[in-house]
Coordinates of C-alpha atoms in Angstrom, one line a residue:
M1 CA -12.3 -5.4 -0.6
A2 CA -13.2 -1.6 -0.2
Q3 CA -11.9 -1.8 3.5
H4 CA -8.5 -2.3 2.3
A5 CA -8.5 -0.3 -0.9
D6 CA -6.6 2.6 0.6
R7 CA -5.1 3.7 -2.8
G8 CA -8.6 4.4 -3.9
P9 CA -10.3 6.7 -1.5
G10 CA -12.8 7.8 -4.0
F11 CA -13.7 4.0 -4.6
Q12 CA -14.1 3.8 -0.8
R13 CA -16.4 6.7 -0.5
Q14 CA -18.6 5.2 -3.3
V15 CA -18.9 2.0 -1.5
L16 CA -19.5 3.6 1.8
A17 CA -22.6 5.2 0.3
L18 CA -23.7 1.7 -1.1
L19 CA -23.0 -0.1 2.1
Q20 CA -25.1 2.5 4.1
D21 CA -28.0 1.6 1.8
A22 CA -27.4 -2.2 2.2
V23 CA -27.4 -1.8 5.9
E24 CA -30.6 0.2 5.8
A25 CA -32.2 -2.5 3.8
G26 CA -30.9 -5.3 6.0
D27 CA -28.5 -6.8 3.5
A28 CA -25.2 -5.9 5.2
L29 CA -23.9 -5.9 8.7
P30 CA -23.7 -2.6 10.6
R31 CA -20.3 -3.4 11.9
H32 CA -19.2 -3.4 8.3
L33 CA -20.2 -0.1 7.7
A34 CA -18.6 1.1 11.0
Y35 CA -15.3 -0.2 9.8
L36 CA -15.5 1.4 6.3
T37 CA -16.9 4.7 8.0
D38 CA -13.8 4.8 10.2
R39 CA -11.3 3.9 7.4
V40 CA -12.6 6.8 5.2
L41 CA -12.7 9.3 8.0
V42 CA -9.0 8.5 9.0
A43 CA -7.9 8.6 5.5
S44 CA -9.6 12.2 5.2
G45 CA -7.6 13.3 8.4
E46 CA -10.9 13.2 10.5
P47 CA -11.6 11.7 13.9
Q48 CA -13.2 8.3 13.5
E49 CA -16.5 7.4 14.8
Y50 CA -16.2 3.8 16.2
G51 CA -12.5 3.5 17.1
T52 CA -11.8 0.6 14.7
Q53 CA -8.6 1.9 13.0
Y54 CA -5.4 1.7 15.0
I55 CA -1.8 2.8 14.2
H56 CA 1.7 2.0 15.9
D57 CA 3.6 5.0 16.9
P58 CA 6.4 6.0 14.2
D59 CA 9.0 4.0 16.3
G60 CA 7.0 0.9 16.1
G61 CA 6.1 1.0 19.7
N62 CA 2.7 1.8 21.2
L63 CA -0.3 0.6 19.3
R64 CA -3.1 3.1 19.6
P65 CA -6.5 4.0 17.9
H66 CA -6.6 6.9 15.6
P67 CA -8.3 9.8 17.2
V68 CA -12.0 9.4 18.0
R69 CA -14.8 11.9 17.9
D70 CA -16.7 12.3 21.3
P71 CA -14.8 9.5 23.1
A72 CA -17.3 9.6 26.1
Q73 CA -20.0 8.2 23.8
L74 CA -17.8 5.8 21.8
D75 CA -19.2 2.6 23.5
T76 CA -22.7 3.7 22.7
R77 CA -22.0 4.3 19.0
R78 CA -20.1 0.8 18.9
A79 CA -23.2 -1.0 20.5
C80 CA -25.3 0.6 18.0
V81 CA -23.5 -1.3 15.2
E82 CA -22.9 -4.5 17.2
L83 CA -19.3 -3.9 18.1
E84 CA -17.9 -4.9 21.5
P85 CA -16.9 -2.2 23.9
A86 CA -13.7 -0.3 23.0
A87 CA -11.7 -1.6 26.1
E88 CA -12.4 -5.2 24.6
A89 CA -11.5 -4.4 21.0
D90 CA -8.4 -2.5 22.5
L91 CA -7.2 -5.6 24.3
R92 CA -8.0 -7.9 21.2
M93 CA -5.9 -5.4 19.0
R94 CA -3.0 -5.4 21.4
N95 CA -2.9 -9.1 21.5
R96 CA -3.3 -9.5 17.8
Y97 CA -0.7 -6.7 16.8
P98 CA 1.9 -6.5 19.5
R99 CA 4.7 -4.1 19.8
K100 CA 6.8 -4.0 16.6
A101 CA 10.6 -4.6 17.1
V102 CA 12.5 -1.4 17.0

């Protein structure tokens, strides 16, 4: 629910802190924390950590990830939260969300 609560960024930040605690306690999956972390960072205009958030170019064309902090270490960070390598995720995203009609 918090992942898609873009109209409530304060709520997302609160849930992010609770989710961090839940992951540390073994009560939540690290990948869920990665997705919400990226969502909160992107909403704040910051580079994402895990490359989970994508956007289509304004013309509806190219699907691309929002900017990522330290891209050279992206797959290492992704592996730590049990996400597939970025190239595999990118292919999955492009297949799932093809180019929009212009």
